[in-house]
Tab-separated table of C-alpha atoms in Angstrom:
chain	number	residue	atom	x	y	z
A	65	MET	CA	-13.612	-25.940	-23.614
A	66	GLU	CA	-14.134	-22.543	-25.200
A	67	THR	CA	-16.242	-20.033	-23.321
A	68	ARG	CA	-17.681	-19.094	-26.727
A	69	LEU	CA	-19.225	-22.548	-27.030
A	70	LEU	CA	-20.658	-22.306	-23.528
A	71	ARG	CA	-22.084	-18.871	-24.294
A	72	TYR	CA	-23.785	-20.211	-27.413
A	73	PHE	CA	-25.081	-23.213	-25.460
A	74	VAL	CA	-26.578	-21.028	-22.691
A	75	ALA	CA	-28.278	-18.749	-25.235
A	76	LEU	CA	-29.890	-21.731	-27.000
A	77	ALA	CA	-30.815	-23.388	-23.697
A	78	GLU	CA	-32.611	-20.229	-22.578
A	79	GLU	CA	-34.298	-19.467	-25.883
A	80	LEU	CA	-34.952	-23.090	-27.002
A	81	HIS	CA	-35.114	-21.711	-30.517
A	82	PHE	CA	-32.203	-21.560	-32.966
A	83	GLY	CA	-33.431	-18.414	-34.702
A	84	ARG	CA	-33.965	-16.398	-31.534
A	85	ALA	CA	-30.694	-17.633	-30.001
A	86	ALA	CA	-28.772	-16.720	-33.156
A	87	MET	CA	-30.361	-13.265	-33.199
A	88	ARG	CA	-29.475	-12.796	-29.507
A	89	LEU	CA	-25.864	-13.751	-30.257
A	90	SER	CA	-25.756	-11.565	-33.400
A	91	ILE	CA	-24.782	-14.506	-35.585
A	92	SER	CA	-26.533	-16.600	-38.213
A	93	GLN	CA	-28.023	-20.006	-37.438
A	94	PRO	CA	-25.399	-22.218	-39.213
A	95	PRO	CA	-22.466	-21.107	-36.973
A	96	LEU	CA	-24.688	-21.679	-33.923
A	97	SER	CA	-25.509	-25.211	-35.059
A	98	VAL	CA	-21.810	-25.928	-35.688
A	99	ALA	CA	-20.867	-24.601	-32.236
A	100	ILE	CA	-23.465	-26.787	-30.497
A	101	ARG	CA	-22.200	-29.877	-32.356
A	102	GLN	CA	-18.612	-29.002	-31.344
A	103	LEU	CA	-19.638	-28.698	-27.708
A	104	GLU	CA	-21.535	-31.999	-27.834
A	105	ASP	CA	-18.457	-33.653	-29.327
A	106	GLN	CA	-16.308	-32.282	-26.520
A	107	VAL	CA	-18.597	-33.422	-23.703
A	108	GLN	CA	-19.462	-36.619	-25.590
A	109	ALA	CA	-23.153	-36.151	-24.937
A	110	GLN	CA	-26.243	-34.918	-26.759
A	111	LEU	CA	-27.316	-31.644	-25.152
A	112	PHE	CA	-30.503	-30.910	-27.109
A	113	GLU	CA	-33.337	-32.873	-28.638
A	114	ARG	CA	-34.471	-31.046	-31.735
A	115	ASN	CA	-36.978	-31.537	-34.495
A	116	SER	CA	-38.866	-29.291	-36.877
A	117	LYS	CA	-41.219	-28.141	-34.136
A	118	GLU	CA	-39.171	-27.662	-30.970
A	119	VAL	CA	-35.825	-27.706	-29.217
A	120	ARG	CA	-35.523	-29.267	-25.769
A	121	LEU	CA	-32.659	-29.834	-23.324
A	122	THR	CA	-31.638	-33.420	-22.698
A	123	ALA	CA	-30.789	-34.590	-19.187
A	124	ALA	CA	-27.122	-33.969	-20.002
A	125	GLY	CA	-27.916	-30.470	-21.245
A	126	ASP	CA	-29.994	-29.730	-18.150
A	127	HIS	CA	-27.034	-30.814	-16.009
A	128	LEU	CA	-24.574	-28.647	-17.937
A	129	LEU	CA	-26.667	-25.457	-17.965
A	130	PRO	CA	-26.121	-24.186	-14.383
A	131	ARG	CA	-22.450	-25.113	-14.576
A	132	ALA	CA	-22.038	-23.312	-17.872
A	133	ARG	CA	-23.672	-20.212	-16.369
A	134	GLN	CA	-21.306	-20.425	-13.394
A	135	ILE	CA	-18.232	-20.746	-15.627
A	136	LEU	CA	-19.306	-17.776	-17.735
A	137	SER	CA	-20.001	-15.712	-14.604
A	138	LEU	CA	-16.595	-16.557	-13.121
A	139	THR	CA	-14.907	-15.790	-16.433
A	140	SER	CA	-16.617	-12.414	-16.644
A	141	GLN	CA	-15.717	-11.675	-13.019
A	142	ALA	CA	-12.082	-12.614	-13.615
A	143	VAL	CA	-11.916	-10.269	-16.597
A	144	ARG	CA	-13.439	-7.381	-14.623
A	145	GLU	CA	-11.156	-7.916	-11.644
A	146	THR	CA	-8.055	-8.229	-13.830
A	147	THR	CA	-8.973	-5.007	-15.607
A	148	ASP	CA	-9.476	-3.300	-12.242
A	149	VAL	CA	-6.060	-4.478	-11.027
A	150	ALA	CA	-4.444	-3.144	-14.199
A	151	ARG	CA	-6.232	0.198	-13.646
A	152	GLY	CA	-5.053	0.354	-10.028
A	153	VAL	CA	-8.508	0.174	-8.406
A	154	ARG	CA	-8.429	-3.390	-7.017
A	155	GLY	CA	-5.880	-5.522	-5.248
A	156	HIS	CA	-3.956	-6.199	-2.043
A	157	LEU	CA	-1.007	-4.110	-0.874
A	158	HIS	CA	1.498	-4.710	1.911
A	159	VAL	CA	2.812	-1.338	3.105
A	160	GLY	CA	5.676	-0.823	5.551
A	161	PHE	CA	5.934	2.302	7.671
A	162	VAL	CA	8.145	4.005	10.227
A	163	GLY	CA	6.442	5.035	13.450
A	164	SER	CA	6.754	8.773	12.846
A	165	SER	CA	4.622	8.478	9.691
A	166	LEU	CA	1.602	7.924	11.946
A	167	TYR	CA	1.867	11.587	12.948
A	168	ARG	CA	2.485	12.876	9.432
A	169	GLY	CA	-0.978	12.363	7.968
A	170	VAL	CA	-0.421	8.829	6.664
A	171	PRO	CA	-3.347	7.163	8.537
A	172	GLN	CA	-5.778	9.831	7.316
A	173	ALA	CA	-4.438	9.534	3.768
A	174	LEU	CA	-4.779	5.739	3.785
A	175	GLU	CA	-8.307	5.946	5.179
A	176	ALA	CA	-9.301	8.305	2.365
A	177	PHE	CA	-7.608	6.057	-0.211
A	178	GLN	CA	-9.510	2.995	0.975
A	179	ALA	CA	-12.781	4.943	0.940
A	180	GLN	CA	-12.124	5.806	-2.709
A	181	HIS	CA	-10.904	2.279	-3.525
A	182	PRO	CA	-13.227	-0.134	-1.671
A	183	GLN	CA	-11.824	-3.095	-3.635
A	184	VAL	CA	-8.289	-2.460	-2.360
A	185	ARG	CA	-6.986	-4.054	0.832
A	186	VAL	CA	-4.001	-2.374	2.512
A	187	ASP	CA	-2.087	-4.221	5.246
A	188	MET	CA	0.358	-2.153	7.331
A	189	LEU	CA	3.580	-3.394	8.931
A	190	GLU	CA	5.769	-1.227	11.171
A	191	LEU	CA	9.450	-1.630	10.293
A	192	ASN	CA	12.465	0.636	10.398
A	193	SER	CA	13.774	2.064	7.143
A	194	GLY	CA	16.486	-0.566	6.635
A	195	GLU	CA	14.097	-3.432	7.278
A	196	GLN	CA	11.596	-2.037	4.783
A	197	LEU	CA	14.269	-1.809	2.112
A	198	GLN	CA	15.159	-5.464	2.658
A	199	GLU	CA	11.509	-6.525	2.553
A	200	LEU	CA	11.008	-4.631	-0.711
A	201	GLN	CA	14.038	-6.257	-2.296
A	202	GLN	CA	12.688	-9.674	-1.310
A	203	ALA	CA	9.221	-8.758	-2.694
A	204	ARG	CA	7.487	-9.102	0.674
A	205	LEU	CA	6.408	-5.447	0.651
A	206	HIS	CA	4.823	-3.445	-2.154
A	207	LEU	CA	5.514	-0.003	-0.687
A	208	GLY	CA	7.635	1.431	2.111
A	209	LEU	CA	7.288	4.709	4.022
A	210	VAL	CA	10.739	5.524	5.340
A	211	HIS	CA	13.178	8.166	6.506
A	212	SER	CA	16.026	9.012	4.147
A	213	VAL	CA	17.644	5.864	2.804
A	214	GLN	CA	20.167	5.075	0.121
A	215	THR	CA	18.176	3.129	-2.441
A	216	PRO	CA	19.672	0.682	-4.976
A	217	ASP	CA	18.937	1.089	-8.674
A	218	GLU	CA	15.948	-1.267	-8.634
A	219	ILE	CA	14.121	0.765	-5.977
A	220	ALA	CA	12.212	3.957	-6.856
A	221	SER	CA	11.581	6.719	-4.318
A	222	GLN	CA	9.336	9.759	-3.964
A	223	LEU	CA	9.554	12.513	-1.345
A	224	LEU	CA	6.205	12.787	0.435
A	225	MET	CA	7.022	15.490	2.961
A	226	GLU	CA	9.784	17.234	4.861
A	227	GLU	CA	9.622	19.070	8.151
A	228	PRO	CA	12.048	20.742	10.547
A	229	PHE	CA	13.656	19.040	13.492
A	230	MET	CA	12.810	20.227	17.000
A	231	VAL	CA	14.296	19.497	20.395
A	232	ALA	CA	12.230	17.452	22.854
A	233	LEU	CA	12.953	18.478	26.465
A	234	PRO	CA	11.834	16.882	29.732
A	235	GLN	CA	9.527	18.941	31.907
A	236	GLY	CA	11.468	21.372	34.111
A	237	HIS	CA	14.535	21.465	31.856
A	238	PRO	CA	16.491	24.757	32.112
A	239	LEU	CA	15.896	25.437	28.380
A	240	GLU	CA	12.127	25.006	28.704
A	241	SER	CA	11.571	28.757	29.080
A	242	CYS	CA	13.316	29.576	25.796
A	243	ALA	CA	11.132	30.362	22.784
A	244	ARG	CA	13.780	28.999	20.402
A	245	ILE	CA	16.971	27.097	21.114
A	246	ASP	CA	20.425	27.342	19.620
A	247	LEU	CA	21.408	23.777	18.835
A	248	ALA	CA	24.870	24.441	20.303
A	249	GLU	CA	23.183	24.708	23.711
A	250	LEU	CA	22.712	20.945	23.644
A	251	LYS	CA	26.488	20.453	23.816
A	252	ASN	CA	26.462	19.111	27.378
A	253	GLU	CA	23.144	17.263	27.152
A	254	ARG	CA	22.618	13.523	27.094
A	255	LEU	CA	21.123	12.736	23.699
A	256	ILE	CA	18.511	10.038	23.056
A	257	LEU	CA	18.752	8.775	19.496
A	258	PHE	CA	17.809	5.972	17.163
A	259	SER	CA	20.293	3.128	17.072
A	260	ALA	CA	22.768	3.354	14.203
A	261	GLN	CA	21.845	-0.252	13.327
A	262	VAL	CA	18.142	0.575	13.145
A	263	SER	CA	18.377	3.787	11.117
A	264	PRO	CA	21.988	4.502	10.134
A	265	LEU	CA	21.259	7.517	7.903
A	266	TYR	CA	19.046	9.182	10.507
A	267	HIS	CA	21.623	8.493	13.221
A	268	GLN	CA	24.339	9.966	10.995
A	269	ARG	CA	22.213	13.011	10.126
A	270	ILE	CA	21.613	13.952	13.773
A	271	TYR	CA	25.281	13.390	14.564
A	272	GLN	CA	26.333	15.643	11.671
A	273	ILE	CA	23.883	18.386	12.722
A	274	CYS	CA	25.547	18.460	16.119
A	275	GLN	CA	29.039	18.464	14.637
A	276	THR	CA	28.246	21.468	12.458
A	277	HIS	CA	27.407	23.295	15.695
A	278	GLY	CA	30.750	22.540	17.221
A	279	PHE	CA	30.286	19.446	19.324
A	280	ALA	CA	30.068	15.694	19.230
A	281	PRO	CA	26.853	14.646	21.016
A	282	GLU	CA	26.962	12.451	24.099
A	283	ILE	CA	24.651	9.644	23.044
A	284	ARG	CA	23.494	7.832	26.166
A	285	HIS	CA	20.468	5.896	24.929
A	286	GLU	CA	19.853	4.306	21.529
A	287	VAL	CA	16.357	2.981	20.828
A	288	ARG	CA	14.206	1.505	18.032
A	289	HIS	CA	10.943	3.466	18.173
A	290	TRP	CA	9.858	7.103	18.398
A	291	LEU	CA	7.610	6.458	21.373
A	292	SER	CA	10.615	5.023	23.201
A	293	VAL	CA	12.549	8.218	22.422
A	294	LEU	CA	9.802	10.438	23.834
A	295	SER	CA	9.205	8.150	26.813
A	296	LEU	CA	12.848	8.408	27.845
A	297	VAL	CA	12.704	12.190	27.445
A	298	SER	CA	9.588	12.345	29.641
A	299	LEU	CA	11.422	10.320	32.296
A	300	GLY	CA	14.249	12.865	32.351
A	301	GLN	CA	16.824	10.566	30.765
A	302	GLY	CA	17.991	13.134	28.234
A	303	VAL	CA	16.881	15.283	25.311
A	304	ALA	CA	16.148	14.321	21.718
A	305	ILE	CA	16.221	15.900	18.269
A	306	VAL	CA	12.993	14.810	16.619
A	307	PRO	CA	10.714	15.626	13.640
A	308	ALA	CA	8.230	18.406	14.415
A	309	SER	CA	5.239	16.117	13.792
A	310	LEU	CA	5.992	14.196	17.005
A	311	GLN	CA	4.393	17.066	18.906
A	312	ARG	CA	1.101	15.374	17.981
A	313	VAL	CA	1.908	12.337	20.130
A	314	GLY	CA	0.794	14.189	23.266
A	315	MET	CA	3.457	12.637	25.486
A	316	PRO	CA	3.146	14.068	29.025
A	317	ARG	CA	6.065	15.928	30.628
A	318	VAL	CA	7.712	16.628	27.249
A	319	THR	CA	8.181	20.113	25.766
A	320	PHE	CA	9.044	20.755	22.122
A	321	LYS	CA	11.101	23.771	21.087
A	322	PRO	CA	12.122	24.949	17.610
A	323	PHE	CA	15.742	25.638	16.795
A	324	ILE	CA	17.217	29.007	15.902
A	325	GLY	CA	18.108	29.222	12.215
A	326	ASP	CA	17.660	26.752	9.380
A	327	HIS	CA	18.553	23.137	9.945
A	328	VAL	CA	18.450	19.902	8.040
A	329	VAL	CA	14.896	18.672	7.727
A	330	SER	CA	13.393	15.279	8.457
A	331	GLU	CA	12.016	13.558	5.351
A	332	LEU	CA	9.339	10.964	4.705
A	333	LEU	CA	9.837	8.985	1.501
A	334	ALA	CA	7.798	6.402	-0.348
A	335	ILE	CA	9.924	3.605	-1.826
A	336	TRP	CA	8.890	0.716	-4.083
A	337	ARG	CA	10.255	-1.748	-6.621
A	338	LYS	CA	10.529	-0.365	-10.145
A	339	SER	CA	9.825	-3.768	-11.687
A	340	PRO	CA	7.376	-5.305	-12.118
A	341	ALA	CA	5.308	-2.146	-12.405
A	342	ASN	CA	2.289	-2.100	-10.108
A	343	PRO	CA	-0.479	0.366	-11.053
A	344	LEU	CA	-1.950	0.117	-7.553
A	345	VAL	CA	1.337	1.247	-5.979
A	346	THR	CA	1.479	4.137	-8.429
A	347	ALA	CA	-2.083	5.114	-7.511
A	348	LEU	CA	-1.356	4.945	-3.775
A	349	VAL	CA	1.855	6.979	-4.008
A	350	GLY	CA	0.048	9.691	-5.972
A	351	HIS	CA	-2.766	9.734	-3.433
A	352	LEU	CA	-0.318	9.966	-0.502
A	353	GLN	CA	1.470	12.887	-2.163
A	354	ARG	CA	-1.740	14.853	-2.602
A	355	ALA	CA	-3.290	13.950	0.749
A	356	ILE	CA	-0.193	14.677	2.839
A	357	ALA	CA	0.364	17.969	0.977
A	358	ASP	CA	-3.227	18.990	1.730
A	359	LEU	CA	-2.851	18.130	5.412
A	360	SER	CA	0.449	20.013	5.642
A	361	ALA	CA	-0.930	23.137	3.946
């Protein structure tokens, strides 16, 4: 059943006059009469009683009218919502994130995005970088917020921010009084680090930083989450090399110190599937870039 026929039917049912209905529809009367006959043929019922003096709805027409209005309303709504999805202002996104992104302005950026896009629902799922990549490849995530990862050809990436690494020391550590620390001074320290299985590139990056300063780190504890790293530091179980933003956690009995000289930075990347293109993902990535840059300025 064509929505055009229903639209013509509703106009005539409301006007109960062929001339006025035709004028309202910006057509002439003959096409309107043809359309009404076509609709009556399709529903196999007479919808109007008409004579030279008046037009009236039959019982069948009276039954069809509210349903026709509902169909036209739903059709119009579907068109609007589909257009909004194509414009990137409506939809539902599943976004993965690493724990450190919570301290890098991501929650504030997402809150602002949702305020600007009230028709967009964003669901967050904490996963490590490798898990997010797998979920993207299996189309269970729309967007991932990760540390440095090696992405396959079908995955796009965008750098959102980079920041220096710092050393996290337990309270009372001999290096606590230093304003800045030479990374080589960690040679004999027990290092707390992400598991190589959880974040292989991050694990490798920290290991390589230490090697460039003349030592292979003694890795005593390997964990899955940043809060676990800082908790172990606070308990005196070792030291950790962490992104500077983790200072915002406010973990008690932990001191953060910058390193002497320039070192490899910690990165936060957005990753997503190149195909099929999703305008809402594009809109969110652009918003995250601007919002995080503003917060970092």
